[in-house]
Tab-separated table of C-alpha atoms in Angstrom:
chain	number	residue	atom	x	y	z
A	119	MET	CA	-31.486	14.168	-15.794
A	120	LYS	CA	-30.149	10.887	-17.555
A	121	SER	CA	-27.891	12.969	-19.558
A	122	ILE	CA	-26.344	14.821	-16.664
A	123	ILE	CA	-26.135	11.553	-14.878
A	124	GLU	CA	-24.166	10.155	-17.965
A	125	ARG	CA	-22.281	13.089	-18.352
A	126	LYS	CA	-20.962	13.098	-14.588
A	127	LEU	CA	-19.785	9.676	-14.582
A	128	ALA	CA	-17.781	10.163	-18.184
A	129	GLU	CA	-15.997	13.182	-16.158
A	130	SER	CA	-15.626	10.578	-13.333
A	131	SER	CA	-14.111	8.061	-15.422
A	132	ALA	CA	-11.713	10.370	-17.075
A	133	VAL	CA	-10.219	11.765	-14.008
A	134	ILE	CA	-9.737	8.276	-12.851
A	135	ALA	CA	-8.492	6.931	-16.209
A	136	ALA	CA	-6.328	10.207	-16.326
A	137	THR	CA	-4.916	9.363	-12.905
A	138	ALA	CA	-3.338	6.132	-14.003
A	139	ALA	CA	-0.549	8.034	-15.236
A	140	GLN	CA	0.708	8.565	-11.659
A	141	SER	CA	0.958	4.632	-11.419
A	142	GLU	CA	4.677	4.812	-10.338
A	143	THR	CA	3.909	7.335	-7.375
A	144	VAL	CA	1.003	4.827	-6.024
A	145	SER	CA	3.105	2.165	-6.567
A	146	ARG	CA	5.759	3.625	-4.519
A	147	MET	CA	2.941	4.760	-2.033
A	148	ALA	CA	1.938	0.921	-1.757
A	149	GLU	CA	6.013	-0.054	-1.257
A	150	THR	CA	6.323	2.507	1.567
A	151	LEU	CA	3.358	1.437	3.197
A	152	ILE	CA	4.172	-1.866	3.134
A	153	THR	CA	7.877	-1.535	4.320
A	154	ALA	CA	6.352	0.487	7.223
A	155	PHE	CA	4.134	-2.305	8.220
A	156	ALA	CA	6.798	-4.854	8.062
A	157	ARG	CA	8.887	-3.001	10.224
A	158	GLY	CA	6.037	-2.587	12.684
A	159	ASN	CA	4.956	0.909	12.233
A	160	LYS	CA	1.686	2.836	11.562
A	161	LEU	CA	-0.312	5.001	9.290
A	162	LEU	CA	-1.759	8.259	10.763
A	163	SER	CA	-4.166	9.891	7.934
A	164	PHE	CA	-6.265	13.040	8.037
A	165	GLY	CA	-8.367	15.328	6.100
A	166	ASN	CA	-11.245	17.541	6.236
A	167	GLY	CA	-14.634	17.122	5.067
A	168	GLY	CA	-14.992	14.357	2.443
A	169	SER	CA	-11.240	13.963	2.634
A	170	ALA	CA	-11.909	13.133	6.383
A	171	CYS	CA	-13.950	10.204	5.256
A	172	ASP	CA	-11.379	9.150	2.725
A	173	ALA	CA	-8.601	9.223	5.545
A	174	THR	CA	-10.860	7.301	8.070
A	175	ASN	CA	-11.932	4.372	5.275
A	176	PHE	CA	-8.111	4.168	4.615
A	177	ALA	CA	-7.473	3.410	8.635
A	178	ASP	CA	-10.700	1.000	8.517
A	179	GLU	CA	-9.845	-0.774	5.700
A	180	LEU	CA	-6.167	-1.698	7.049
A	181	THR	CA	-7.330	-2.239	10.704
A	182	GLY	CA	-10.371	-4.225	9.708
A	183	ARG	CA	-10.290	-5.837	6.073
A	184	TYR	CA	-10.411	-4.745	2.743
A	185	GLU	CA	-10.884	-8.086	0.899
A	186	ARG	CA	-8.794	-10.443	2.850
A	187	ASN	CA	-9.531	-12.382	6.159
A	188	ARG	CA	-5.979	-11.294	7.783
A	189	PRO	CA	-4.789	-9.699	11.097
A	190	GLY	CA	-5.345	-5.996	10.937
A	191	LEU	CA	-2.569	-3.259	10.402
A	192	PRO	CA	-1.748	-0.314	12.618
A	193	ALA	CA	-3.452	2.446	11.110
A	194	ILE	CA	-5.101	5.336	12.991
A	195	SER	CA	-7.177	8.162	11.398
A	196	LEU	CA	-6.613	11.465	13.192
A	197	ASN	CA	-10.543	12.730	12.360
A	198	THR	CA	-12.250	10.176	14.395
A	199	ASN	CA	-12.243	11.271	18.184
A	200	THR	CA	-14.536	14.262	18.367
A	201	SER	CA	-13.571	15.000	21.819
A	202	ASP	CA	-9.742	15.568	20.675
A	203	LEU	CA	-10.820	17.620	17.770
A	204	THR	CA	-13.154	19.933	19.510
A	205	SER	CA	-11.007	20.480	22.499
A	206	ILE	CA	-7.678	21.200	20.424
A	207	ALA	CA	-9.933	23.502	18.181
A	208	ASN	CA	-11.112	25.177	21.104
A	209	ASP	CA	-7.911	25.652	23.143
A	210	PHE	CA	-5.635	25.993	20.392
A	211	GLY	CA	-7.419	26.519	17.210
A	212	TYR	CA	-8.650	24.339	14.428
A	213	GLU	CA	-5.158	24.935	12.340
A	214	CYS	CA	-3.726	22.435	15.215
A	215	VAL	CA	-6.479	19.637	15.202
A	216	PHE	CA	-4.212	17.163	13.467
A	217	GLU	CA	-1.037	18.513	14.441
A	218	ARG	CA	-1.142	17.998	18.249
A	219	PRO	CA	-2.358	14.322	18.038
A	220	LEU	CA	0.104	13.466	15.271
A	221	ARG	CA	2.932	14.863	17.497
A	222	ALA	CA	1.505	12.804	20.363
A	223	LEU	CA	0.931	9.480	18.539
A	224	ALA	CA	3.992	9.427	15.692
A	225	LYS	CA	7.113	7.468	16.222
A	226	LYS	CA	9.922	7.361	13.928
A	227	GLY	CA	9.158	4.998	10.930
A	228	ASP	CA	5.649	5.979	10.804
A	229	VAL	CA	3.770	7.085	7.623
A	230	VAL	CA	1.474	10.239	7.275
A	231	VAL	CA	-1.246	10.269	4.852
A	232	ALA	CA	-2.616	14.121	4.171
A	233	ILE	CA	-5.428	14.744	2.044
A	234	SER	CA	-6.617	18.162	0.793
A	235	THR	CA	-8.617	18.409	-2.412
A	236	SER	CA	-7.082	21.809	-2.550
A	237	GLY	CA	-3.429	21.319	-0.801
A	238	ASN	CA	-4.080	24.296	0.963
A	239	SER	CA	-6.249	23.382	3.971
A	240	PRO	CA	-4.008	24.946	6.816
A	241	ASN	CA	-4.914	22.280	9.351
A	242	VAL	CA	-3.462	19.519	6.815
A	243	LEU	CA	-0.466	22.172	5.986
A	244	LYS	CA	0.292	22.359	9.770
A	245	ALA	CA	0.167	18.564	10.505
A	246	ALA	CA	2.103	17.529	7.095
A	247	ALA	CA	4.855	20.320	8.221
A	248	ALA	CA	4.770	18.636	11.582
A	249	ALA	CA	5.613	15.335	10.426
A	250	ARG	CA	8.342	16.549	8.194
A	251	GLU	CA	10.007	18.164	11.201
A	252	LEU	CA	9.713	14.683	13.128
A	253	GLY	CA	11.128	12.831	10.158
A	254	LEU	CA	8.209	10.999	9.130
A	255	THR	CA	7.301	10.039	5.474
A	256	VAL	CA	4.343	12.330	4.168
A	257	LEU	CA	2.193	10.859	1.495
A	258	GLY	CA	-0.074	13.346	-0.037
A	259	PHE	CA	-3.112	13.172	-1.658
A	260	THR	CA	-4.428	16.547	-3.575
A	261	GLY	CA	-6.288	18.149	-6.587
A	262	GLU	CA	-4.692	19.115	-9.943
A	263	SER	CA	-2.042	21.747	-9.052
A	264	GLY	CA	-0.899	19.691	-5.507
A	265	GLY	CA	-1.274	23.390	-3.619
A	266	LYS	CA	1.159	24.063	-0.914
A	267	LEU	CA	0.794	20.474	0.324
A	268	LYS	CA	2.983	19.022	-2.653
A	269	ALA	CA	6.257	20.547	-1.379
A	270	LEU	CA	5.716	18.865	2.201
A	271	CYS	CA	5.458	15.388	0.733
A	272	ASP	CA	7.456	12.554	-0.231
A	273	LEU	CA	5.303	11.097	-2.507
A	274	CYS	CA	2.132	13.250	-3.807
A	275	LEU	CA	-0.953	11.844	-5.501
A	276	CYS	CA	-2.241	14.956	-7.533
A	277	ALA	CA	-5.815	13.858	-8.860
A	278	PRO	CA	-6.141	15.843	-12.332
A	279	SER	CA	-9.037	17.812	-11.849
A	280	THR	CA	-9.873	21.059	-10.245
A	281	SER	CA	-13.552	19.722	-9.011
A	282	THR	CA	-13.570	18.710	-5.660
A	283	ALA	CA	-16.457	16.142	-6.424
A	284	ARG	CA	-14.154	14.351	-9.003
A	285	VAL	CA	-10.496	15.080	-6.979
A	286	GLN	CA	-12.363	12.936	-4.032
A	287	GLU	CA	-13.573	10.375	-6.378
A	288	ALA	CA	-9.892	9.873	-7.775
A	289	HIS	CA	-8.632	9.510	-4.336
A	290	ILE	CA	-10.859	6.896	-2.939
A	291	THR	CA	-9.944	4.878	-5.918
A	292	VAL	CA	-6.762	4.885	-5.476
A	293	ILE	CA	-6.781	4.379	-1.641
A	294	GLN	CA	-9.022	1.094	-2.408
A	295	ILE	CA	-5.917	0.218	-4.950
A	296	LEU	CA	-3.278	0.774	-2.306
A	297	CYS	CA	-5.547	-1.448	0.318
A	298	GLY	CA	-5.453	-4.445	-2.302
A	299	LEU	CA	-1.894	-3.775	-3.030
A	300	ILE	CA	-0.972	-3.870	0.680
A	301	GLU	CA	-3.066	-7.111	1.609
A	302	ASP	CA	-1.894	-8.971	-1.468
A	303	ALA	CA	1.605	-8.032	-0.666
A	304	MET	CA	1.795	-8.667	3.116
A	305	PHE	CA	-0.847	-11.410	2.897
A	306	PRO	CA	-0.944	-13.597	-0.102
A	307	ASP	CA	-1.882	-16.614	1.230
A	308	ALA	CA	-4.981	-15.066	3.432
A	309	PRO	CA	-8.543	-15.963	2.140
A	310	LYS	CA	-10.489	-13.807	0.371
A	311	ALA	CA	-13.433	-12.657	1.968
A	312	HIS	CA	-17.016	-13.235	1.137
């Protein structure tokens, strides 16, 4: 069992290290979000399964706190309202669960974070297409190929792996880095939490 654990940790570390080749994309994502927040706009995030957890974590770290005691930033995960999700899925179909609330909540200047390890989740694609139609900036998080989502994004981080687990590990690592970059840029004098 120990050798399996060591192999999995090595695989994860290798994918995360290889993601560093996309540091310019991550930097541009951070700048995009910092500019949007500075202008009073918000982040709207969404994904399925583990990507839903990542989308929610991103919004939580921004509205709550990442490492600094500072004011909350406007970020909404479209995954968290189960009443919305189930009523929309029931009435309009599962492919509409993110697109409908996105259209209801988004304003010009907002930034959308669409997360899909395959890049081909129909409900994520439908919401990303709606965001493009509304003129919003779309930041994508996908796996190695980018899937269909990549073409709908202004910026897309394609984690260099075909393993869902390794892709999700790279995504959450980059999301945490983005939270730190945003806090440090916007609240440099805010004290670090203990």
